[in-house]
Every structure is written in C-alpha cells, then in structure tokens.
C-alpha cells in the first residue's frame, strides 16, 4: 500500500497578521488553521505534530485558541480508525507551543522523534515564550524513559530514514532545530514543512511589496536569518511535489510554482487550481 497523508484539524488560532508574513497587515487579527498529519500505508501509523495543549495556553502569547471537542487529537485520529496507542512514532517539525502540546497523551511506548538541536534550542531562551514549560518538561520525562524519545542529528547526518518511505531532514529555517518530514507517495514527494511556510498566497504566490517578486517572503516569526528562511523555502519548492505546512492547506508544486491546493489528504483531489506564473511576459 502506498503511503498517504491524512490532515488532522487541531483547531484555529487568532493572532496578529504580521506574525505570519513579515510586515503584512500589521495590527490586524487573523484566524489560521492548526494542522497535524497522519501518515498511513506503512507498517505503523505515524503522527507529525500534535497541536496546542489548550485554548488557555495560547493566551500566554496574546493569541486566542479555538479548539473544540472535535479537534481533540484522539477524535481526529479516530476519524481514520487509529487509536493513540496504535501510533508508533510522533515526529515534530519543531517544539513550539502549537506543535507539541499533546505528547503527554501518547503512551510512553510511542516514540517521540525530534532533531536534537530543537530540544536544545527550546531551553535556550531565544524564543522562550513559544516553548511552554509543560510541553518541554514532559519531553524531559521521555528523555529518562526507555524508547520514549529518539534524537536525530540531522545537521551532521543529513536525511535519516525513519521507516520505508518516510525521511527526516533538517529544515534550516524557522527555529535552529526545525526538521521536515519527507514522505514518498504514489504521486511524488510530499514534504511536511512545519512553519518554514505559514501562508502560500502571501509568501509565495502573490508578491507583497517587493520588487524582487521571485523571492519568497519570510514569516514574521523566525529564529534564523532571512537568507536561511528564503533558501529553505526555495529548497522546498524545488524538491517537493506537495508541501504541507501546519497553518495553511497543502499545495501541489510544479516547476517550483504553486499550481493547486488540496484539503484533507495528500495525494488527493485538487480543490483550487492556480495558473503557472508567467516569468517572461511579452
């Protein structure tokens, strides 16, 4: 059976718009998705990112969480016939507040997989409010429990195969330890890219206030250089058939361009088609 990715809807977040795309609609509130991903078709189910712990915890960042009963991770998995204890690996693109809030609901024999540098970065204080204490302290409990936590050293090793058809690779952007999860599907490479991309339209499809309209826009929330952010996005666009960020619906990529949008599974039907960009107008 070919690998496929199911979208898990963990609820929405209301936040200030320029947090998503640097300089865009400063001071305006925007509501965005918070997604997770379930990889099926292999020997075991794999979950990528687990959402935020509670609506209340988002208030610590001045944001509003909009998570309801149907958004609970156990209910999202149940839609696909998966129980919490069935999941072999929980992978994290990174450990920010809206990505690693439900790890403690998984049994300790489910292995949480992350890039070692991301756990180090989470306690560095460099983006401190975005790494809440309950989430990080739970990971320390896993650190001291056999097989409950697995470290990768992706900056040194390069991509690591987690299981046949699923690879982890250093993202090189957003946080110092962010990683991408790369899935070989029947229709090409699908890359779960965390927060390296927040918003396809405003970062990639529609130029925003720049002369160099072939340059991707950076997010308003990153811990690496703008050079690294732009390069990481360009690499994703060059190497993937599908891209799956956490705060926007998946996109289909051709020739480095976003040509279609998907909804709740990858591969899956295109729900919005976009024309290829005309780089050389007459």
PDB file of C-alpha atoms in Angstrom:
ATOM      1  CA  UNK A   1       0.000   0.000   0.000  1.00  0.00           C
ATOM      2  CA  UNK A   2       1.363   3.405  -0.985  1.00  0.00           C
ATOM      3  CA  UNK A   3       1.957   5.948   1.722  1.00  0.00           C
ATOM      4  CA  UNK A   4      -0.605   8.719   2.094  1.00  0.00           C
ATOM      5  CA  UNK A   5      -1.049  11.626   4.464  1.00  0.00           C
ATOM      6  CA  UNK A   6      -4.292  12.497   6.241  1.00  0.00           C
ATOM      7  CA  UNK A   7      -4.822  16.010   7.576  1.00  0.00           C
ATOM      8  CA  UNK A   8      -5.638  16.352  11.286  1.00  0.00           C
ATOM      9  CA  UNK A   9      -7.534  19.526  12.248  1.00  0.00           C
ATOM     10  CA  UNK A  10      -6.497  20.649  15.733  1.00  0.00           C
ATOM     11  CA  UNK A  11      -8.484  23.890  15.708  1.00  0.00           C
ATOM     12  CA  UNK A  12      -7.710  27.507  14.867  1.00  0.00           C
ATOM     13  CA  UNK A  13      -5.661  30.341  16.337  1.00  0.00           C
ATOM     14  CA  UNK A  14      -6.364  34.069  16.198  1.00  0.00           C
ATOM     15  CA  UNK A  15      -3.184  36.154  16.096  1.00  0.00           C
ATOM     16  CA  UNK A  16      -1.669  39.351  14.768  1.00  0.00           C
ATOM     17  CA  UNK A  17      -1.266  39.112  10.996  1.00  0.00           C
ATOM     18  CA  UNK A  18       2.366  40.190  10.628  1.00  0.00           C
ATOM     19  CA  UNK A  19       3.382  37.257  12.850  1.00  0.00           C
ATOM     20  CA  UNK A  20       2.662  35.115   9.764  1.00  0.00           C
ATOM     21  CA  UNK A  21       4.184  37.234   6.996  1.00  0.00           C
ATOM     22  CA  UNK A  22       6.674  39.938   7.903  1.00  0.00           C
ATOM     23  CA  UNK A  23       5.164  43.399   7.536  1.00  0.00           C
ATOM     24  CA  UNK A  24       1.775  42.237   6.300  1.00  0.00           C
ATOM     25  CA  UNK A  25      -1.345  43.907   7.758  1.00  0.00           C
ATOM     26  CA  UNK A  26       0.378  44.943  10.971  1.00  0.00           C
ATOM     27  CA  UNK A  27      -2.041  45.245  13.884  1.00  0.00           C
ATOM     28  CA  UNK A  28      -4.826  43.251  12.251  1.00  0.00           C
ATOM     29  CA  UNK A  29      -6.101  39.998  13.707  1.00  0.00           C
ATOM     30  CA  UNK A  30      -6.186  36.900  11.543  1.00  0.00           C
ATOM     31  CA  UNK A  31      -7.553  33.403  12.124  1.00  0.00           C
ATOM     32  CA  UNK A  32      -5.423  30.491  10.943  1.00  0.00           C
ATOM     33  CA  UNK A  33      -5.549  26.712  10.929  1.00  0.00           C
ATOM     34  CA  UNK A  34      -3.508  24.460  13.174  1.00  0.00           C
ATOM     35  CA  UNK A  35      -2.963  21.140  11.438  1.00  0.00           C
ATOM     36  CA  UNK A  36      -1.278  17.847  12.183  1.00  0.00           C
ATOM     37  CA  UNK A  37      -0.592  14.932   9.884  1.00  0.00           C
ATOM     38  CA  UNK A  38      -1.197  11.181   9.980  1.00  0.00           C
ATOM     39  CA  UNK A  39       0.972   9.042   7.717  1.00  0.00           C
ATOM     40  CA  UNK A  40      -0.738   5.790   6.750  1.00  0.00           C
ATOM     41  CA  UNK A  41       0.137   2.886   4.483  1.00  0.00           C
ATOM     42  CA  UNK A  42       3.313   1.773   6.242  1.00  0.00           C
ATOM     43  CA  UNK A  43       3.806  -0.814   8.960  1.00  0.00           C
ATOM     44  CA  UNK A  44       2.736   1.669  11.648  1.00  0.00           C
ATOM     45  CA  UNK A  45       0.774   4.917  11.776  1.00  0.00           C
ATOM     46  CA  UNK A  46       2.985   7.982  12.217  1.00  0.00           C
ATOM     47  CA  UNK A  47       1.788  11.357  13.538  1.00  0.00           C
ATOM     48  CA  UNK A  48       3.565  14.619  12.737  1.00  0.00           C
ATOM     49  CA  UNK A  49       2.935  17.435  15.251  1.00  0.00           C
ATOM     50  CA  UNK A  50       0.275  17.319  17.969  1.00  0.00           C
ATOM     51  CA  UNK A  51      -1.166  20.851  18.196  1.00  0.00           C
ATOM     52  CA  UNK A  52      -1.511  23.080  21.249  1.00  0.00           C
ATOM     53  CA  UNK A  53      -2.303  21.922  24.769  1.00  0.00           C
ATOM     54  CA  UNK A  54      -5.377  24.070  25.455  1.00  0.00           C
ATOM     55  CA  UNK A  55      -7.119  27.276  24.463  1.00  0.00           C
ATOM     56  CA  UNK A  56      -5.884  28.858  27.668  1.00  0.00           C
ATOM     57  CA  UNK A  57      -2.208  28.251  26.973  1.00  0.00           C
ATOM     58  CA  UNK A  58      -2.391  30.272  23.756  1.00  0.00           C
ATOM     59  CA  UNK A  59      -3.293  33.326  25.832  1.00  0.00           C
ATOM     60  CA  UNK A  60       0.276  33.340  27.183  1.00  0.00           C
ATOM     61  CA  UNK A  61       1.336  34.570  23.725  1.00  0.00           C
ATOM     62  CA  UNK A  62      -1.513  37.053  23.416  1.00  0.00           C
ATOM     63  CA  UNK A  63      -3.275  34.711  20.992  1.00  0.00           C
ATOM     64  CA  UNK A  64      -6.695  33.092  21.084  1.00  0.00           C
ATOM     65  CA  UNK A  65      -7.046  29.333  20.793  1.00  0.00           C
ATOM     66  CA  UNK A  66     -10.180  27.985  19.123  1.00  0.00           C
ATOM     67  CA  UNK A  67     -10.037  24.268  19.847  1.00  0.00           C
ATOM     68  CA  UNK A  68     -13.238  22.272  20.305  1.00  0.00           C
ATOM     69  CA  UNK A  69     -14.200  18.680  21.110  1.00  0.00           C
ATOM     70  CA  UNK A  70     -13.925  17.513  17.518  1.00  0.00           C
ATOM     71  CA  UNK A  71     -10.398  18.958  17.332  1.00  0.00           C
ATOM     72  CA  UNK A  72      -9.024  16.800  20.156  1.00  0.00           C
ATOM     73  CA  UNK A  73      -6.243  14.630  18.802  1.00  0.00           C
ATOM     74  CA  UNK A  74      -7.883  11.353  19.827  1.00  0.00           C
ATOM     75  CA  UNK A  75     -11.029  12.337  17.923  1.00  0.00           C
ATOM     76  CA  UNK A  76      -9.082  13.380  14.841  1.00  0.00           C
ATOM     77  CA  UNK A  77      -7.227  10.047  14.800  1.00  0.00           C
ATOM     78  CA  UNK A  78     -10.469   8.112  15.344  1.00  0.00           C
ATOM     79  CA  UNK A  79     -11.803   9.527  12.063  1.00  0.00           C
ATOM     80  CA  UNK A  80      -9.192   7.340  10.373  1.00  0.00           C
ATOM     81  CA  UNK A  81      -9.632   4.286  12.595  1.00  0.00           C
ATOM     82  CA  UNK A  82      -6.465   4.986  14.606  1.00  0.00           C
ATOM     83  CA  UNK A  83      -6.163   4.979  18.410  1.00  0.00           C
ATOM     84  CA  UNK A  84      -3.494   6.819  20.359  1.00  0.00           C
ATOM     85  CA  UNK A  85      -1.779   3.565  21.283  1.00  0.00           C
ATOM     86  CA  UNK A  86      -1.581   2.488  17.625  1.00  0.00           C
ATOM     87  CA  UNK A  87       0.829   5.297  16.766  1.00  0.00           C
ATOM     88  CA  UNK A  88       4.446   4.118  16.594  1.00  0.00           C
ATOM     89  CA  UNK A  89       6.170   7.485  16.101  1.00  0.00           C
ATOM     90  CA  UNK A  90       5.247  11.082  16.858  1.00  0.00           C
ATOM     91  CA  UNK A  91       7.545  13.352  14.853  1.00  0.00           C
ATOM     92  CA  UNK A  92       7.933  17.049  15.498  1.00  0.00           C
ATOM     93  CA  UNK A  93       8.795  19.616  12.864  1.00  0.00           C
ATOM     94  CA  UNK A  94       9.701  21.716  15.921  1.00  0.00           C
ATOM     95  CA  UNK A  95       8.541  22.174  19.512  1.00  0.00           C
ATOM     96  CA  UNK A  96       6.691  25.492  19.515  1.00  0.00           C
ATOM     97  CA  UNK A  97       3.560  25.879  21.630  1.00  0.00           C
ATOM     98  CA  UNK A  98       1.184  24.919  18.795  1.00  0.00           C
ATOM     99  CA  UNK A  99       3.129  21.842  17.651  1.00  0.00           C
ATOM    100  CA  UNK A 100       3.992  19.741  20.704  1.00  0.00           C
ATOM    101  CA  UNK A 101       1.147  20.245  23.168  1.00  0.00           C
ATOM    102  CA  UNK A 102      -0.391  16.767  23.240  1.00  0.00           C
ATOM    103  CA  UNK A 103       2.616  14.456  23.513  1.00  0.00           C
ATOM    104  CA  UNK A 104       1.719  13.513  27.076  1.00  0.00           C
ATOM    105  CA  UNK A 105      -1.499  11.891  25.834  1.00  0.00           C
ATOM    106  CA  UNK A 106       0.514   9.234  23.998  1.00  0.00           C
ATOM    107  CA  UNK A 107       1.799   6.187  25.885  1.00  0.00           C
ATOM    108  CA  UNK A 108       5.493   6.065  26.675  1.00  0.00           C
ATOM    109  CA  UNK A 109       5.993   3.216  24.194  1.00  0.00           C
ATOM    110  CA  UNK A 110       5.131   5.639  21.407  1.00  0.00           C
ATOM    111  CA  UNK A 111       8.479   7.143  20.445  1.00  0.00           C
ATOM    112  CA  UNK A 112       8.650  10.924  20.035  1.00  0.00           C
ATOM    113  CA  UNK A 113      11.181  11.780  17.310  1.00  0.00           C
ATOM    114  CA  UNK A 114      12.848  15.169  17.076  1.00  0.00           C
ATOM    115  CA  UNK A 115      16.032  16.860  15.975  1.00  0.00           C
ATOM    116  CA  UNK A 116      18.348  17.074  18.990  1.00  0.00           C
ATOM    117  CA  UNK A 117      19.134  20.728  18.278  1.00  0.00           C
ATOM    118  CA  UNK A 118      15.439  21.588  18.651  1.00  0.00           C
ATOM    119  CA  UNK A 119      15.267  20.375  22.252  1.00  0.00           C
ATOM    120  CA  UNK A 120      18.470  22.274  22.965  1.00  0.00           C
ATOM    121  CA  UNK A 121      17.008  25.377  21.324  1.00  0.00           C
ATOM    122  CA  UNK A 122      13.753  25.038  23.274  1.00  0.00           C
ATOM    123  CA  UNK A 123      15.603  25.669  26.564  1.00  0.00           C
ATOM    124  CA  UNK A 124      17.971  28.344  25.244  1.00  0.00           C
ATOM    125  CA  UNK A 125      15.546  31.179  25.993  1.00  0.00           C
ATOM    126  CA  UNK A 126      15.938  32.550  22.462  1.00  0.00           C
ATOM    127  CA  UNK A 127      12.243  32.103  21.644  1.00  0.00           C
ATOM    128  CA  UNK A 128      11.289  31.380  25.225  1.00  0.00           C
ATOM    129  CA  UNK A 129       7.535  32.148  25.436  1.00  0.00           C
ATOM    130  CA  UNK A 130       6.850  29.867  22.481  1.00  0.00           C
ATOM    131  CA  UNK A 131       8.182  26.810  24.350  1.00  0.00           C
ATOM    132  CA  UNK A 132       5.799  26.381  27.319  1.00  0.00           C
ATOM    133  CA  UNK A 133       7.064  24.588  30.415  1.00  0.00           C
ATOM    134  CA  UNK A 134       4.504  21.708  30.499  1.00  0.00           C
ATOM    135  CA  UNK A 135       5.390  20.606  26.965  1.00  0.00           C
ATOM    136  CA  UNK A 136       9.149  20.721  27.416  1.00  0.00           C
ATOM    137  CA  UNK A 137       9.098  19.158  30.892  1.00  0.00           C
ATOM    138  CA  UNK A 138       7.116  16.229  29.514  1.00  0.00           C
ATOM    139  CA  UNK A 139       9.834  15.665  26.923  1.00  0.00           C
ATOM    140  CA  UNK A 140      12.405  15.529  29.724  1.00  0.00           C
ATOM    141  CA  UNK A 141      10.316  12.756  31.315  1.00  0.00           C
ATOM    142  CA  UNK A 142      10.504  10.935  27.987  1.00  0.00           C
ATOM    143  CA  UNK A 143      14.250  11.536  27.869  1.00  0.00           C
ATOM    144  CA  UNK A 144      14.540   9.444  31.037  1.00  0.00           C
ATOM    145  CA  UNK A 145      12.217   6.656  29.830  1.00  0.00           C
ATOM    146  CA  UNK A 146      13.492   3.858  27.607  1.00  0.00           C
ATOM    147  CA  UNK A 147      12.441   4.201  23.936  1.00  0.00           C
ATOM    148  CA  UNK A 148      10.136   7.145  24.669  1.00  0.00           C
ATOM    149  CA  UNK A 149      12.311   9.765  22.922  1.00  0.00           C
ATOM    150  CA  UNK A 150      14.547   9.483  19.870  1.00  0.00           C
ATOM    151  CA  UNK A 151      17.059  12.151  18.871  1.00  0.00           C
ATOM    152  CA  UNK A 152      18.221  12.871  15.342  1.00  0.00           C
ATOM    153  CA  UNK A 153      21.334  14.905  14.488  1.00  0.00           C
ATOM    154  CA  UNK A 154      20.239  15.972  11.047  1.00  0.00           C
ATOM    155  CA  UNK A 155      22.664  18.848  10.529  1.00  0.00           C
ATOM    156  CA  UNK A 156      25.500  16.288  10.678  1.00  0.00           C
ATOM    157  CA  UNK A 157      23.968  13.118   9.249  1.00  0.00           C
ATOM    158  CA  UNK A 158      21.793  14.534   6.506  1.00  0.00           C
ATOM    159  CA  UNK A 159      18.392  12.911   5.929  1.00  0.00           C
ATOM    160  CA  UNK A 160      17.519   9.894   8.096  1.00  0.00           C
ATOM    161  CA  UNK A 161      15.022   7.199   7.082  1.00  0.00           C
ATOM    162  CA  UNK A 162      12.514   6.719   9.899  1.00  0.00           C
ATOM    163  CA  UNK A 163      10.758   3.851   8.135  1.00  0.00           C
ATOM    164  CA  UNK A 164      10.474   2.865   4.470  1.00  0.00           C
ATOM    165  CA  UNK A 165       9.345   5.902   2.512  1.00  0.00           C
ATOM    166  CA  UNK A 166       9.496   8.366   5.443  1.00  0.00           C
ATOM    167  CA  UNK A 167      12.566  10.565   5.990  1.00  0.00           C
ATOM    168  CA  UNK A 168      13.503  13.386   8.340  1.00  0.00           C
ATOM    169  CA  UNK A 169      15.750  16.216   7.184  1.00  0.00           C
ATOM    170  CA  UNK A 170      16.985  19.472   8.724  1.00  0.00           C
ATOM    171  CA  UNK A 171      14.774  22.364   7.625  1.00  0.00           C
ATOM    172  CA  UNK A 172      17.409  25.048   8.083  1.00  0.00           C
ATOM    173  CA  UNK A 173      14.804  27.685   8.954  1.00  0.00           C
ATOM    174  CA  UNK A 174      12.156  28.909  11.427  1.00  0.00           C
ATOM    175  CA  UNK A 175      13.955  27.536  14.500  1.00  0.00           C
ATOM    176  CA  UNK A 176      17.521  26.295  14.770  1.00  0.00           C
ATOM    177  CA  UNK A 177      16.331  22.697  15.156  1.00  0.00           C
ATOM    178  CA  UNK A 178      13.330  22.540  12.817  1.00  0.00           C
ATOM    179  CA  UNK A 179      13.037  19.495  10.590  1.00  0.00           C
ATOM    180  CA  UNK A 180      10.997  18.489   7.569  1.00  0.00           C
ATOM    181  CA  UNK A 181       9.292  15.110   7.285  1.00  0.00           C
ATOM    182  CA  UNK A 182       9.505  13.773   3.748  1.00  0.00           C
ATOM    183  CA  UNK A 183       7.029  11.145   2.557  1.00  0.00           C
ATOM    184  CA  UNK A 184       7.288   9.129  -0.666  1.00  0.00           C
ATOM    185  CA  UNK A 185       3.743   8.925  -2.054  1.00  0.00           C
ATOM    186  CA  UNK A 186       2.477   7.303  -5.253  1.00  0.00           C
ATOM    187  CA  UNK A 187       2.365  10.785  -6.807  1.00  0.00           C
ATOM    188  CA  UNK A 188       5.764  12.036  -5.723  1.00  0.00           C
ATOM    189  CA  UNK A 189       7.482  13.572  -2.717  1.00  0.00           C
ATOM    190  CA  UNK A 190       5.273  15.216  -0.082  1.00  0.00           C
ATOM    191  CA  UNK A 191       7.120  17.340   2.467  1.00  0.00           C
ATOM    192  CA  UNK A 192       5.598  18.262   5.816  1.00  0.00           C
ATOM    193  CA  UNK A 193       7.384  21.558   6.416  1.00  0.00           C
ATOM    194  CA  UNK A 194       6.068  22.860   9.748  1.00  0.00           C
ATOM    195  CA  UNK A 195       6.339  26.653   9.922  1.00  0.00           C
ATOM    196  CA  UNK A 196       9.010  27.193   7.279  1.00  0.00           C
ATOM    197  CA  UNK A 197       5.958  28.273   5.274  1.00  0.00           C
ATOM    198  CA  UNK A 198       2.984  29.877   7.019  1.00  0.00           C
ATOM    199  CA  UNK A 199       0.952  31.211   4.096  1.00  0.00           C
ATOM    200  CA  UNK A 200       1.328  30.133   0.458  1.00  0.00           C
ATOM    201  CA  UNK A 201      -0.550  33.058  -1.024  1.00  0.00           C
ATOM    202  CA  UNK A 202       1.202  35.910   0.736  1.00  0.00           C
ATOM    203  CA  UNK A 203       4.659  34.357   0.910  1.00  0.00           C
ATOM    204  CA  UNK A 204       4.925  32.689  -2.482  1.00  0.00           C
ATOM    205  CA  UNK A 205       2.009  33.155  -4.901  1.00  0.00           C
ATOM    206  CA  UNK A 206       1.269  36.887  -4.680  1.00  0.00           C
ATOM    207  CA  UNK A 207       4.217  39.303  -4.465  1.00  0.00           C
ATOM    208  CA  UNK A 208       3.934  41.519  -1.408  1.00  0.00           C
ATOM    209  CA  UNK A 209       5.505  44.966  -1.514  1.00  0.00           C
ATOM    210  CA  UNK A 210       8.724  43.810  -3.146  1.00  0.00           C
ATOM    211  CA  UNK A 211      10.387  44.476  -6.482  1.00  0.00           C
ATOM    212  CA  UNK A 212      12.014  41.043  -6.451  1.00  0.00           C
ATOM    213  CA  UNK A 213       8.782  39.154  -6.825  1.00  0.00           C
ATOM    214  CA  UNK A 214      10.512  35.797  -7.381  1.00  0.00           C
ATOM    215  CA  UNK A 215      11.788  35.969  -3.809  1.00  0.00           C
ATOM    216  CA  UNK A 216       9.645  34.196  -1.198  1.00  0.00           C
ATOM    217  CA  UNK A 217       8.577  36.369   1.728  1.00  0.00           C
ATOM    218  CA  UNK A 218       9.799  35.470   5.175  1.00  0.00           C
ATOM    219  CA  UNK A 219       7.485  34.906   8.094  1.00  0.00           C
ATOM    220  CA  UNK A 220       7.316  37.386  10.941  1.00  0.00           C
ATOM    221  CA  UNK A 221       8.368  34.686  13.403  1.00  0.00           C
ATOM    222  CA  UNK A 222      11.738  33.066  12.850  1.00  0.00           C
ATOM    223  CA  UNK A 223      14.924  32.434  14.749  1.00  0.00           C
ATOM    224  CA  UNK A 224      17.296  32.124  11.793  1.00  0.00           C
ATOM    225  CA  UNK A 225      18.498  34.639   9.219  1.00  0.00           C
ATOM    226  CA  UNK A 226      16.319  35.920   6.394  1.00  0.00           C
ATOM    227  CA  UNK A 227      18.816  34.399   3.965  1.00  0.00           C
ATOM    228  CA  UNK A 228      18.268  30.995   5.578  1.00  0.00           C
ATOM    229  CA  UNK A 229      14.487  31.452   5.563  1.00  0.00           C
ATOM    230  CA  UNK A 230      14.357  32.288   1.877  1.00  0.00           C
ATOM    231  CA  UNK A 231      16.770  29.497   0.952  1.00  0.00           C
ATOM    232  CA  UNK A 232      14.782  26.926   2.925  1.00  0.00           C
ATOM    233  CA  UNK A 233      11.570  27.876   1.113  1.00  0.00           C
ATOM    234  CA  UNK A 234      13.306  27.721  -2.282  1.00  0.00           C
ATOM    235  CA  UNK A 235      14.641  24.261  -1.447  1.00  0.00           C
ATOM    236  CA  UNK A 236      11.138  23.053  -0.565  1.00  0.00           C
ATOM    237  CA  UNK A 237       9.707  24.412  -3.808  1.00  0.00           C
ATOM    238  CA  UNK A 238      12.467  22.721  -5.824  1.00  0.00           C
ATOM    239  CA  UNK A 239      12.370  19.294  -4.201  1.00  0.00           C
ATOM    240  CA  UNK A 240       8.716  18.509  -3.497  1.00  0.00           C
ATOM    241  CA  UNK A 241       5.592  17.572  -5.405  1.00  0.00           C
ATOM    242  CA  UNK A 242       3.446  18.513  -2.404  1.00  0.00           C
ATOM    243  CA  UNK A 243       4.087  20.856   0.511  1.00  0.00           C
ATOM    244  CA  UNK A 244       2.207  20.604   3.808  1.00  0.00           C
ATOM    245  CA  UNK A 245       2.638  23.441   6.317  1.00  0.00           C
ATOM    246  CA  UNK A 246       0.834  23.493   9.660  1.00  0.00           C
ATOM    247  CA  UNK A 247      -1.105  26.748   9.274  1.00  0.00           C
ATOM    248  CA  UNK A 248      -2.264  26.535   5.656  1.00  0.00           C
ATOM    249  CA  UNK A 249      -3.820  23.878   3.438  1.00  0.00           C
ATOM    250  CA  UNK A 250      -1.460  21.696   1.373  1.00  0.00           C
ATOM    251  CA  UNK A 251      -0.218  22.813  -2.037  1.00  0.00           C
ATOM    252  CA  UNK A 252       0.739  20.991  -5.210  1.00  0.00           C
ATOM    253  CA  UNK A 253       4.006  22.164  -6.754  1.00  0.00           C
ATOM    254  CA  UNK A 254       5.161  22.070 -10.377  1.00  0.00           C
ATOM    255  CA  UNK A 255       8.355  23.680 -11.611  1.00  0.00           C
ATOM    256  CA  UNK A 256       8.801  25.476  -8.318  1.00  0.00           C
ATOM    257  CA  UNK A 257       5.335  27.053  -8.571  1.00  0.00           C
ATOM    258  CA  UNK A 258       2.203  26.524  -6.506  1.00  0.00           C
ATOM    259  CA  UNK A 259      -0.308  25.189  -9.048  1.00  0.00           C
ATOM    260  CA  UNK A 260      -3.054  23.750  -6.845  1.00  0.00           C
ATOM    261  CA  UNK A 261      -4.408  23.488  -3.336  1.00  0.00           C
ATOM    262  CA  UNK A 262      -5.656  20.379  -1.544  1.00  0.00           C
ATOM    263  CA  UNK A 263      -7.843  19.924   1.501  1.00  0.00           C
ATOM    264  CA  UNK A 264      -7.723  16.884   3.761  1.00  0.00           C
ATOM    265  CA  UNK A 265      -5.367  14.326   2.233  1.00  0.00           C
ATOM    266  CA  UNK A 266      -2.208  14.063   0.139  1.00  0.00           C
ATOM    267  CA  UNK A 267      -2.212  12.805  -2.547  1.00  0.00           C
ATOM    268  CA  UNK A 268      -5.784  13.906  -3.056  1.00  0.00           C
ATOM    269  CA  UNK A 269      -8.131  15.900  -5.243  1.00  0.00           C
ATOM    270  CA  UNK A 270      -7.242  19.475  -6.137  1.00  0.00           C
ATOM    271  CA  UNK A 271      -9.823  21.846  -4.680  1.00  0.00           C
ATOM    272  CA  UNK A 272      -8.302  25.001  -6.170  1.00  0.00           C
ATOM    273  CA  UNK A 273      -6.174  25.285  -9.307  1.00  0.00           C
ATOM    274  CA  UNK A 274      -3.730  28.129  -9.825  1.00  0.00           C
ATOM    275  CA  UNK A 275      -2.187  29.165 -13.149  1.00  0.00           C
ATOM    276  CA  UNK A 276       1.555  28.800 -13.536  1.00  0.00           C
ATOM    277  CA  UNK A 277       3.369  32.111 -13.112  1.00  0.00           C
ATOM    278  CA  UNK A 278       4.430  33.802 -16.331  1.00  0.00           C
ATOM    279  CA  UNK A 279       8.056  34.637 -15.640  1.00  0.00           C
ATOM    280  CA  UNK A 280       8.690  36.108 -19.086  1.00  0.00           C
ATOM    281  CA  UNK A 281       5.774  38.353 -20.088  1.00  0.00           C
ATOM    282  CA  UNK A 282       5.647  39.616 -23.670  1.00  0.00           C
TER     283      UNK A 282
END
